[in-house]
Short mmCIF file of N, CA, C and O in Angstrom, two decimals:
data_model
loop_
_atom_site.label_atom_id
_atom_site.label_comp_id
_atom_site.label_asym_id
_atom_site.label_seq_id
_atom_site.Cartn_x
_atom_site.Cartn_y
_atom_site.Cartn_z
N MET A 3 50.58 148.74 165.47
CA MET A 3 51.72 147.76 165.13
C MET A 3 50.46 146.12 164.39
O MET A 3 50.24 146.54 165.29
N LEU A 4 50.27 145.80 162.79
CA LEU A 4 49.84 144.15 162.86
C LEU A 4 50.56 143.66 163.77
O LEU A 4 52.22 143.58 162.67
N LYS A 5 50.98 142.10 163.87
CA LYS A 5 51.52 141.56 164.84
C LYS A 5 51.37 140.13 164.00
O LYS A 5 50.25 139.47 164.58
N TYR A 6 52.02 139.44 162.94
CA TYR A 6 50.82 138.76 161.89
C TYR A 6 52.20 137.33 161.91
O TYR A 6 53.89 138.25 162.17
N VAL A 7 51.87 136.24 161.64
CA VAL A 7 53.05 134.84 161.90
C VAL A 7 52.34 133.77 160.73
O VAL A 7 50.89 133.70 160.93
N LYS A 8 53.44 133.20 159.92
CA LYS A 8 53.15 132.57 158.99
C LYS A 8 53.71 131.35 159.42
O LYS A 8 54.42 131.17 159.97
N ILE A 9 52.38 130.08 159.85
CA ILE A 9 52.79 129.30 159.79
C ILE A 9 53.43 128.14 158.31
O ILE A 9 52.60 127.86 157.50
N LYS A 10 54.53 127.14 158.37
CA LYS A 10 55.25 127.23 157.49
C LYS A 10 55.87 125.82 158.04
O LYS A 10 56.67 125.90 158.51
N GLY A 11 55.61 124.61 157.25
CA GLY A 11 56.43 123.74 156.99
C GLY A 11 56.07 122.43 158.78
O GLY A 11 57.04 121.58 158.97
N LEU A 12 54.61 122.61 158.50
CA LEU A 12 53.79 121.82 159.38
C LEU A 12 53.76 120.91 158.17
O LEU A 12 52.95 120.17 157.31
N ALA A 13 54.13 119.54 159.12
CA ALA A 13 54.35 118.24 158.67
C ALA A 13 54.68 116.76 159.23
O ALA A 13 55.04 117.09 160.06
N VAL A 14 53.93 115.87 159.38
CA VAL A 14 53.43 115.05 159.16
C VAL A 14 53.41 113.20 158.83
O VAL A 14 53.14 113.07 157.66
N ASP A 15 55.24 112.63 159.39
CA ASP A 15 55.19 111.24 158.09
C ASP A 15 53.81 110.39 157.70
O ASP A 15 53.17 110.79 158.76
N ASP A 16 53.89 110.19 156.48
CA ASP A 16 52.77 108.72 156.39
C ASP A 16 52.72 107.60 157.18
O ASP A 16 51.05 108.21 156.91
N GLY A 17 53.62 108.11 157.47
CA GLY A 17 53.08 106.51 158.52
C GLY A 17 52.46 107.02 159.76
O GLY A 17 52.01 105.76 160.76
N ALA A 18 52.23 108.14 159.84
CA ALA A 18 52.01 108.56 160.94
C ALA A 18 50.49 109.63 161.16
O ALA A 18 49.76 110.01 161.77
N ARG A 19 50.13 109.32 159.92
CA ARG A 19 49.15 110.17 160.03
C ARG A 19 47.80 109.67 160.14
O ARG A 19 47.52 108.81 160.12
N GLY A 20 47.06 110.42 160.27
CA GLY A 20 45.60 110.10 160.85
C GLY A 20 45.25 109.73 161.81
O GLY A 20 44.47 109.44 162.39
N ARG A 21 46.86 110.81 162.80
CA ARG A 21 46.50 109.87 164.81
C ARG A 21 46.04 111.02 165.19
O ARG A 21 46.57 111.40 166.41
N GLY A 22 46.34 113.00 164.75
CA GLY A 22 45.58 114.28 165.27
C GLY A 22 46.81 114.80 165.41
O GLY A 22 47.08 115.47 166.08
N LEU A 23 48.36 113.85 164.83
CA LEU A 23 49.26 114.20 164.89
C LEU A 23 49.23 116.09 164.65
O LEU A 23 49.94 117.13 165.14
N GLY A 24 49.45 116.72 163.51
CA GLY A 24 48.81 117.27 162.69
C GLY A 24 48.06 118.81 162.94
O GLY A 24 49.03 119.96 163.15
N GLY A 25 47.20 118.41 163.71
CA GLY A 25 46.57 118.54 164.18
C GLY A 25 46.66 119.65 165.92
O GLY A 25 46.68 120.38 165.41
N ALA A 26 47.40 118.61 166.31
CA ALA A 26 48.01 119.06 167.52
C ALA A 26 49.00 120.11 167.87
O ALA A 26 48.87 121.07 168.26
N MET A 27 49.67 119.75 166.33
CA MET A 27 50.52 120.44 166.51
C MET A 27 50.35 122.14 166.09
O MET A 27 50.42 123.42 165.89
N LEU A 28 49.51 122.07 165.36
CA LEU A 28 48.16 123.77 164.85
C LEU A 28 48.47 123.83 165.76
O LEU A 28 47.98 125.52 165.70
N LYS A 29 47.34 122.92 166.75
CA LYS A 29 46.41 123.73 167.63
C LYS A 29 47.56 124.70 168.59
O LYS A 29 47.24 125.70 169.16
N ARG A 30 48.82 123.97 168.89
CA ARG A 30 49.52 124.03 170.05
C ARG A 30 49.99 125.31 169.09
O ARG A 30 50.67 126.74 169.81
N CYS A 31 50.55 125.69 167.47
CA CYS A 31 50.84 126.96 167.09
C CYS A 31 50.95 127.81 167.40
O CYS A 31 50.42 129.13 167.56
N ALA A 32 49.17 127.86 167.13
CA ALA A 32 47.75 128.57 167.59
C ALA A 32 47.84 129.34 168.64
O ALA A 32 48.15 130.65 169.26
N GLU A 33 48.06 128.45 170.10
CA GLU A 33 48.17 128.10 171.28
C GLU A 33 49.61 129.88 171.52
O GLU A 33 49.17 130.48 172.44
N ILE A 34 50.32 128.85 170.95
CA ILE A 34 51.37 130.34 171.43
C ILE A 34 51.35 131.01 171.03
O ILE A 34 51.64 132.41 171.45
N TYR A 35 51.41 131.49 169.97
CA TYR A 35 51.14 132.95 169.01
C TYR A 35 50.21 133.84 169.82
O TYR A 35 50.69 134.60 169.72
N TRP A 36 48.49 133.33 169.56
CA TRP A 36 48.21 134.30 170.20
C TRP A 36 48.30 134.73 172.23
O TRP A 36 48.26 135.62 172.41
N GLN A 37 49.17 133.48 171.91
CA GLN A 37 49.49 134.54 173.80
C GLN A 37 50.63 135.27 173.88
O GLN A 37 50.97 135.34 175.17
N LEU A 38 51.51 134.90 172.93
CA LEU A 38 52.60 136.35 171.96
C LEU A 38 51.82 137.57 171.36
O LEU A 38 52.58 138.00 171.59
N ASP A 39 50.58 136.74 172.03
CA ASP A 39 49.88 138.46 171.40
C ASP A 39 49.87 138.51 169.43
O ASP A 39 49.73 140.67 168.76
N PHE A 40 50.30 137.90 169.34
CA PHE A 40 50.13 138.04 167.89
C PHE A 40 49.04 138.60 166.98
O PHE A 40 47.91 137.35 167.47
N MET A 41 48.82 138.55 165.97
CA MET A 41 46.72 139.09 165.86
C MET A 41 46.90 138.25 164.21
O MET A 41 44.76 138.36 163.72
N LEU A 42 47.77 138.36 164.17
CA LEU A 42 46.94 137.09 163.07
C LEU A 42 47.42 135.42 162.68
O LEU A 42 49.48 136.59 162.47
N LEU A 43 47.45 134.60 162.13
CA LEU A 43 48.09 133.50 162.12
C LEU A 43 48.30 133.39 160.36
O LEU A 43 46.24 133.24 160.27
N PHE A 44 48.76 132.83 160.13
CA PHE A 44 48.38 132.19 158.55
C PHE A 44 48.90 131.34 157.76
O PHE A 44 50.22 131.47 159.02
N GLY A 45 48.93 131.21 157.09
CA GLY A 45 50.26 129.59 156.16
C GLY A 45 50.09 129.62 154.62
O GLY A 45 48.80 130.43 154.58
N GLU A 46 50.53 128.79 154.11
CA GLU A 46 50.73 128.68 152.32
C GLU A 46 50.44 127.66 152.19
O GLU A 46 51.24 126.36 153.01
N PHE A 47 49.81 127.38 151.65
CA PHE A 47 50.65 125.66 150.94
C PHE A 47 49.94 125.73 149.71
O PHE A 47 49.72 126.41 148.75
N GLU A 48 50.62 124.68 148.41
CA GLU A 48 50.52 124.45 147.34
C GLU A 48 49.43 123.66 147.73
O GLU A 48 48.79 123.04 146.88
N PHE A 49 48.55 125.34 145.98
CA PHE A 49 47.43 124.09 145.21
C PHE A 49 46.64 123.03 145.43
O PHE A 49 46.30 122.46 145.58
N GLU A 50 47.59 122.88 144.38
CA GLU A 50 47.79 120.68 144.28
C GLU A 50 47.45 119.99 145.15
O GLU A 50 47.33 119.30 144.95
N ARG A 51 47.83 120.32 146.58
CA ARG A 51 47.94 119.79 147.65
C ARG A 51 46.61 119.00 148.19
O ARG A 51 46.26 119.03 148.76
N ALA A 52 46.03 119.76 147.52
CA ALA A 52 44.58 120.46 147.90
C ALA A 52 44.16 120.30 149.79
O ALA A 52 43.35 119.36 150.01
N LEU A 53 44.98 120.98 150.04
CA LEU A 53 44.67 121.05 152.05
C LEU A 53 43.97 121.92 152.20
O LEU A 53 44.20 121.91 153.47
N GLY A 54 43.01 122.68 151.47
CA GLY A 54 42.39 123.97 152.23
C GLY A 54 41.29 123.30 152.37
O GLY A 54 41.10 123.63 153.97
N PRO A 55 40.61 121.69 152.90
CA PRO A 55 39.56 121.29 153.73
C PRO A 55 40.08 121.09 154.94
O PRO A 55 39.31 121.14 156.22
N TYR A 56 41.54 120.66 154.90
CA TYR A 56 42.24 119.83 155.77
C TYR A 56 42.12 121.38 157.20
O TYR A 56 41.82 121.46 158.37
N TYR A 57 42.88 122.74 156.51
CA TYR A 57 43.40 123.92 157.38
C TYR A 57 41.44 124.89 158.13
O TYR A 57 41.31 125.07 159.17
N ALA A 58 40.50 124.01 157.27
CA ALA A 58 39.01 124.36 157.16
C ALA A 58 38.75 123.85 158.40
O ALA A 58 38.41 124.50 158.98
N ARG A 59 39.45 122.97 158.27
CA ARG A 59 38.66 122.06 159.59
C ARG A 59 38.86 122.30 161.03
O ARG A 59 38.75 122.43 162.13
N HIS A 60 39.96 123.09 160.24
CA HIS A 60 41.35 123.66 161.68
C HIS A 60 41.05 125.29 161.82
O HIS A 60 41.68 125.32 162.73
N GLY A 61 39.40 125.59 161.94
CA GLY A 61 39.52 126.55 161.88
C GLY A 61 40.24 127.93 161.01
O GLY A 61 39.34 128.51 161.36
N PHE A 62 40.41 127.66 159.84
CA PHE A 62 41.22 128.86 159.08
C PHE A 62 40.41 129.17 158.02
O PHE A 62 39.55 128.13 157.52
N THR A 63 40.63 130.02 158.22
CA THR A 63 39.94 130.53 156.03
C THR A 63 40.58 130.49 155.04
O THR A 63 41.43 131.22 155.29
N VAL A 64 40.12 130.05 154.48
CA VAL A 64 41.15 129.56 153.33
C VAL A 64 40.68 129.75 152.10
O VAL A 64 39.07 130.24 151.60
N LEU A 65 41.77 130.55 151.32
CA LEU A 65 41.14 131.44 149.84
C LEU A 65 41.79 130.67 148.28
O LEU A 65 42.73 130.25 149.18
N ASN A 66 40.99 131.61 148.26
CA ASN A 66 41.54 131.17 146.89
C ASN A 66 42.88 131.51 146.57
O ASN A 66 43.34 132.62 147.10
N PRO A 67 43.51 130.77 145.59
CA PRO A 67 44.77 132.02 144.96
C PRO A 67 44.33 132.96 143.98
O PRO A 67 45.79 133.45 144.46
N ASP A 68 43.80 132.86 143.98
CA ASP A 68 44.13 134.76 143.46
C ASP A 68 42.80 136.16 144.03
O ASP A 68 42.34 136.80 143.76
N GLN A 69 42.79 135.30 145.80
CA GLN A 69 42.34 136.14 146.71
C GLN A 69 42.62 136.87 147.12
O GLN A 69 44.51 136.07 147.70
N THR A 70 42.81 137.71 148.03
CA THR A 70 43.32 138.44 149.22
C THR A 70 43.50 139.26 150.50
O THR A 70 41.62 138.75 150.63
N THR A 71 43.30 139.15 151.14
CA THR A 71 42.39 139.65 152.72
C THR A 71 43.34 140.77 152.80
O THR A 71 43.96 140.87 152.92
N ASP A 72 42.75 141.50 153.78
CA ASP A 72 42.73 143.36 153.72
C ASP A 72 42.82 143.14 155.58
O ASP A 72 42.69 142.56 156.06
N VAL A 73 44.63 143.27 155.75
CA VAL A 73 45.24 143.06 157.48
C VAL A 73 45.92 144.79 157.70
O VAL A 73 45.77 145.04 159.01
N GLY A 74 44.80 145.62 157.41
CA GLY A 74 45.72 146.53 157.34
C GLY A 74 44.93 147.95 157.48
O GLY A 74 45.23 149.29 158.11
N PHE A 75 43.35 147.54 156.99
CA PHE A 75 42.32 149.08 156.81
C PHE A 75 42.29 148.90 158.33
O PHE A 75 42.22 150.72 158.58
N VAL A 76 41.50 148.33 158.89
CA VAL A 76 41.29 148.85 160.57
C VAL A 76 43.12 149.30 161.80
O VAL A 76 42.30 150.71 162.19
N LEU A 77 44.08 149.53 161.33
CA LEU A 77 44.34 149.58 161.26
C LEU A 77 45.04 151.11 161.37
O LEU A 77 45.56 152.22 161.81
N THR A 78 44.96 151.89 160.03
CA THR A 78 46.12 152.06 159.00
C THR A 78 44.85 153.22 158.70
O THR A 78 45.01 153.63 157.86
N GLY A 79 43.58 152.85 158.44
CA GLY A 79 43.45 153.33 157.87
C GLY A 79 43.35 153.05 156.19
O GLY A 79 42.37 153.58 155.24
N ARG A 80 44.23 152.51 155.81
CA ARG A 80 44.35 151.84 154.37
C ARG A 80 44.56 150.49 154.33
O ARG A 80 44.65 149.67 154.99
N PRO A 81 44.40 149.65 152.98
CA PRO A 81 43.76 148.23 152.78
C PRO A 81 45.52 147.95 152.59
O PRO A 81 46.09 148.54 151.79
N ILE A 82 46.18 146.67 153.01
CA ILE A 82 46.76 146.56 152.72
C ILE A 82 46.19 144.81 152.35
O ILE A 82 46.38 143.79 153.55
N ALA A 83 47.18 144.42 150.99
CA ALA A 83 46.27 143.25 150.87
C ALA A 83 47.69 142.14 151.65
O ALA A 83 48.39 141.76 151.46
N LEU A 84 46.99 140.58 152.31
CA LEU A 84 47.30 139.77 151.88
C LEU A 84 47.86 138.81 151.32
O LEU A 84 46.02 138.29 151.39
N GLY A 85 47.86 138.30 150.20
CA GLY A 85 47.25 136.71 149.86
C GLY A 85 48.63 135.42 148.89
O GLY A 85 49.77 136.22 149.69
N ALA A 86 48.15 134.48 148.91
CA ALA A 86 48.93 133.05 147.93
C ALA A 86 50.22 133.96 147.43
O ALA A 86 49.98 134.96 145.76
N GLY A 87 51.49 133.41 147.15
CA GLY A 87 52.36 133.28 146.29
C GLY A 87 51.70 132.67 144.22
O GLY A 87 50.08 132.19 144.80
N PRO A 88 52.40 133.00 143.25
CA PRO A 88 51.74 132.06 142.42
C PRO A 88 52.03 130.54 142.50
O PRO A 88 53.11 130.32 143.44
N GLY A 89 50.60 129.85 142.42
CA GLY A 89 50.77 128.65 142.68
C GLY A 89 50.13 128.07 144.32
O GLY A 89 50.10 126.73 144.84
N GLU A 90 50.54 129.01 145.22
CA GLU A 90 50.03 128.21 146.87
C GLU A 90 48.27 128.85 147.56
O GLU A 90 47.68 130.18 146.02
#
């Protein structure tokens, strides 16, 4: 069984940005989910927000809007695609 989790709704107030708070929250989320044996951690963001470089700096692989990643072949022998919704 593939245990995966989606991080959704991570935000820092404009006045507090640039202090590493978002990165610290993202890191702590990842630590908690890995400790709970989740095998895949992912998130989505609106393409127009251009957050790809931010998430890439924090170790995430950022896919283009039309890309998917296979999350099932190793477990089931069949491809199971995970990708973003329209505009994400």
